Each structure stands twice: as structure tokens, then as C-alpha cells.
JSON list of C-alpha atoms in Angstrom, two decimals:
[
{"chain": "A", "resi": 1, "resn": "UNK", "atom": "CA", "xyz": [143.53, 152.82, 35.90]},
{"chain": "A", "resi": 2, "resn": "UNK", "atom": "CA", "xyz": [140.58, 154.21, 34.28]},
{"chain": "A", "resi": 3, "resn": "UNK", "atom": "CA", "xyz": [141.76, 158.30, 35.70]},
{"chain": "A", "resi": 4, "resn": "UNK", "atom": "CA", "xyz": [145.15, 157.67, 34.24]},
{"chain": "A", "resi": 5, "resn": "UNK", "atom": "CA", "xyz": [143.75, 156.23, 30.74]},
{"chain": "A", "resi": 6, "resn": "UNK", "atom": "CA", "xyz": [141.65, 159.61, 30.64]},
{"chain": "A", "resi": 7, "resn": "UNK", "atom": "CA", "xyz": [144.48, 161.11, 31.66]},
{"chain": "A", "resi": 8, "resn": "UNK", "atom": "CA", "xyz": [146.72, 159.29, 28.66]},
{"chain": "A", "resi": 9, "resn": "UNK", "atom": "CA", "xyz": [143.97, 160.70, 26.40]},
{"chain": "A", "resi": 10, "resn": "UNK", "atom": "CA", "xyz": [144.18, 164.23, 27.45]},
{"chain": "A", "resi": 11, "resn": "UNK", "atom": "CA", "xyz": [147.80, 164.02, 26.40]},
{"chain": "A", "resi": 12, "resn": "UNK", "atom": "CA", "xyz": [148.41, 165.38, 30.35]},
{"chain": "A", "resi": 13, "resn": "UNK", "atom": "CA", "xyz": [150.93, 162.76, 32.21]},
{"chain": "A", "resi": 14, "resn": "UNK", "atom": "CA", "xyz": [149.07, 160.22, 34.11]},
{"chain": "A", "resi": 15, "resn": "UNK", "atom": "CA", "xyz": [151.76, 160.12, 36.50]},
{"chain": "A", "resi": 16, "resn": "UNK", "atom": "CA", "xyz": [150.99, 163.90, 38.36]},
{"chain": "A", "resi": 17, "resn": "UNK", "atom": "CA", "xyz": [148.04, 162.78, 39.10]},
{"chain": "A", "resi": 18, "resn": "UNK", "atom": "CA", "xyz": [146.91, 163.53, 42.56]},
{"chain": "A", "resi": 19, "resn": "UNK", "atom": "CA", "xyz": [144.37, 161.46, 44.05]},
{"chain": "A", "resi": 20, "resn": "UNK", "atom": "CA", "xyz": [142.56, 161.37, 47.65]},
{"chain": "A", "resi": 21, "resn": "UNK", "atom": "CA", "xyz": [140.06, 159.58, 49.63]},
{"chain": "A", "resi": 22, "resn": "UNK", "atom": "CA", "xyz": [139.06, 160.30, 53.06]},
{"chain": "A", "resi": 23, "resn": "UNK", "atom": "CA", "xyz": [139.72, 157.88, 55.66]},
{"chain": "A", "resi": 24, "resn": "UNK", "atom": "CA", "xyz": [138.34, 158.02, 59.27]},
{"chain": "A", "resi": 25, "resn": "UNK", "atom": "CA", "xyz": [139.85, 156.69, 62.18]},
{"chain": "A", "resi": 26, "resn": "UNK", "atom": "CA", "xyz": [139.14, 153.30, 62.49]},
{"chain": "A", "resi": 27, "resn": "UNK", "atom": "CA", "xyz": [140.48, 152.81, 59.17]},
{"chain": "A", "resi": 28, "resn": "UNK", "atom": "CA", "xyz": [143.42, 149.84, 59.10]},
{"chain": "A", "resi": 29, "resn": "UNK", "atom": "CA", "xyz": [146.32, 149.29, 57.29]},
{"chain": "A", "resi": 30, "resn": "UNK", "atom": "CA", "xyz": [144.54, 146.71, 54.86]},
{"chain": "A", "resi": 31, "resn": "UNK", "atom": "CA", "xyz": [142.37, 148.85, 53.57]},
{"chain": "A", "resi": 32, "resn": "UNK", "atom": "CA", "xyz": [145.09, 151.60, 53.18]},
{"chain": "A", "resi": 33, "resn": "UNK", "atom": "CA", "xyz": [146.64, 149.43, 51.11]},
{"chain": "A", "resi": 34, "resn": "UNK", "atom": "CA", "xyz": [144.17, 148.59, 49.44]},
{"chain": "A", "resi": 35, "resn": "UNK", "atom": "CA", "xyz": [143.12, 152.34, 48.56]},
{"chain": "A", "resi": 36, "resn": "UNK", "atom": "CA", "xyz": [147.09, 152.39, 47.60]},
{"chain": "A", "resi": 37, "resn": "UNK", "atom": "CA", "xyz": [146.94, 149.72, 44.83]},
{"chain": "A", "resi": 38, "resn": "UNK", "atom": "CA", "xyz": [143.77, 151.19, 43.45]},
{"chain": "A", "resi": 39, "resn": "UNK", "atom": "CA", "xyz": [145.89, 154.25, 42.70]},
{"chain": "A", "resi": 40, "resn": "UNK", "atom": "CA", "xyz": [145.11, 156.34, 45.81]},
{"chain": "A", "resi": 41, "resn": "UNK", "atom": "CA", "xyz": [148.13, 159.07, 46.32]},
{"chain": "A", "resi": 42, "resn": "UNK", "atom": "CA", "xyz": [146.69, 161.26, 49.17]},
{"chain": "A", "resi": 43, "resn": "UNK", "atom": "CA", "xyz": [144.51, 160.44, 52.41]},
{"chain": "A", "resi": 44, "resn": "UNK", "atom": "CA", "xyz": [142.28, 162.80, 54.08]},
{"chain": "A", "resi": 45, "resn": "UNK", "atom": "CA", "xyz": [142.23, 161.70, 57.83]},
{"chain": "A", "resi": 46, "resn": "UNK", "atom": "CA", "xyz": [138.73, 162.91, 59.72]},
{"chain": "A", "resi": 47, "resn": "UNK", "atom": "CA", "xyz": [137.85, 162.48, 63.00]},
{"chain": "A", "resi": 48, "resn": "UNK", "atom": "CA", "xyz": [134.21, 162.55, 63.00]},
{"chain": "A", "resi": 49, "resn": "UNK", "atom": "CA", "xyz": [132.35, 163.54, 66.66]},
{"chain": "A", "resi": 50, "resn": "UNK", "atom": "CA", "xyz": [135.71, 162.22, 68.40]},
{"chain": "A", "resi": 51, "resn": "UNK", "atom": "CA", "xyz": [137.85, 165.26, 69.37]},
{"chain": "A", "resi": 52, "resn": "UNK", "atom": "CA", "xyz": [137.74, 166.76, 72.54]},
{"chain": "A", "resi": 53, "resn": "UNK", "atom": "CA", "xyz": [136.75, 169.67, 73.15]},
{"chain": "A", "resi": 54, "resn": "UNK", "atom": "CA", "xyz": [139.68, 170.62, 75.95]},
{"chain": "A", "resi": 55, "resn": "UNK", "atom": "CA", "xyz": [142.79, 172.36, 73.38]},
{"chain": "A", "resi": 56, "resn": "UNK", "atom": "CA", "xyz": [145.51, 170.24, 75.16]},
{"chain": "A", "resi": 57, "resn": "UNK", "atom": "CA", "xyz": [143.81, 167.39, 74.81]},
{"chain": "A", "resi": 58, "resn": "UNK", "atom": "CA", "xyz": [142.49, 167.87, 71.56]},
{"chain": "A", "resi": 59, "resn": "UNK", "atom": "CA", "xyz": [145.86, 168.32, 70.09]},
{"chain": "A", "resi": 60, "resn": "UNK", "atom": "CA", "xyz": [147.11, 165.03, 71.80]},
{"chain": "A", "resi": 61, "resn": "UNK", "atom": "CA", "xyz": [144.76, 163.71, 70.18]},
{"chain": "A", "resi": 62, "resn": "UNK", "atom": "CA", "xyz": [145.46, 164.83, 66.47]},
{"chain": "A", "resi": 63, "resn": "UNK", "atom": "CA", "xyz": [149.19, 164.70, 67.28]},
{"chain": "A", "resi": 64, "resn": "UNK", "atom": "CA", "xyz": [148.19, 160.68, 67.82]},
{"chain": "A", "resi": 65, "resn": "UNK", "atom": "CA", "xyz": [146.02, 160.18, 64.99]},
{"chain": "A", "resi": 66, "resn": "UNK", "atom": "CA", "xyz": [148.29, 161.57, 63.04]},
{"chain": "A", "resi": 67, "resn": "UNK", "atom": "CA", "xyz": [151.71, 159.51, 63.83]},
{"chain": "A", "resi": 68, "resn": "UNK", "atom": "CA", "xyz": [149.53, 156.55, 63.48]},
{"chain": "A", "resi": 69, "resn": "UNK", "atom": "CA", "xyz": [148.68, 156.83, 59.89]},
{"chain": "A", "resi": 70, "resn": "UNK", "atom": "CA", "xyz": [151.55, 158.74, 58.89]},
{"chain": "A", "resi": 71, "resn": "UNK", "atom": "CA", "xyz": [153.62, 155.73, 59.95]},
{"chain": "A", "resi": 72, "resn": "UNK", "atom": "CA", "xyz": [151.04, 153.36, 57.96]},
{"chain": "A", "resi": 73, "resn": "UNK", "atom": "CA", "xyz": [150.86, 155.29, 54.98]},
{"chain": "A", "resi": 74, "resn": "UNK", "atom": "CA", "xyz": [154.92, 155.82, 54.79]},
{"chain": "A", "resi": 75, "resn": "UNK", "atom": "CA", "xyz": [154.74, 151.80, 54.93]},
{"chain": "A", "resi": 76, "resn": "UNK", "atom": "CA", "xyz": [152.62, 151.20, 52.20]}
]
């Protein structure tokens, strides 16, 4: 609220605001939501120490990370 009030100020539309926040893994749906209410608009997935380092597998691994909170974040 406070970003969009500066925003307001600034005469600049609150609205096109883009804002992020990483999130890591274990992140769940509450607090997504809860990042979501608070005015979040982008999330920055990292997967700290967790990849593989075999290609194939690695990319399973994003590919599944990815649906995951895709799916969560298109249900917000």
C-alpha cells in the first residue's frame, strides 16, 4: 500500500507497478498468498544447493518446480 501511495504521489499509476519477492522451494501456497495480498505481482523461484548436477535430471527438476508454482501462483 505504502509503494502504490508513493507511487500516487509521483503522479506515475500505481497500478504498473511490478513487484517481486523471491521464494524458494519449500515455499507453500499460504504464504504465496499471503505475499499476493501484500501486493506481490512477480515471484522469483530459487533452488538453493538442490539441483542436480546430471542436465537431464536437472531439467526434470526445474521443469517440476516450475509446474508446481506456476499452478499455485495462477490460483491465487
Amino acid at each position: 500500500a505504502r509503494l502504490k501511495q508513493l507511487t500516487r504521489e509521483q503522479e506515475r499509476d500505481p497500478e504498473a507497478l511490478r513487484i517481486a519477492t523471491g521464494i524458494f522451494t519449500w515455499t507453500e501456497a499460504d504464504e504465496l498468498k499471503r505475499y499476493r495480498d501484500a501486493g506481490i505481482t512477480e515471484f522469483l523461484l530459487f533452488k538453493s544447493c538442490e539441483l542436480s548436477t546430471d542436465h537431464d535430471t536437472m531439467l526434470g527438476e526445474v521443469e517440476a518446480a516450475a509446474r508446481k508454482y506456476v499452478d499455485l501462483a495462477a490460483g491465487l
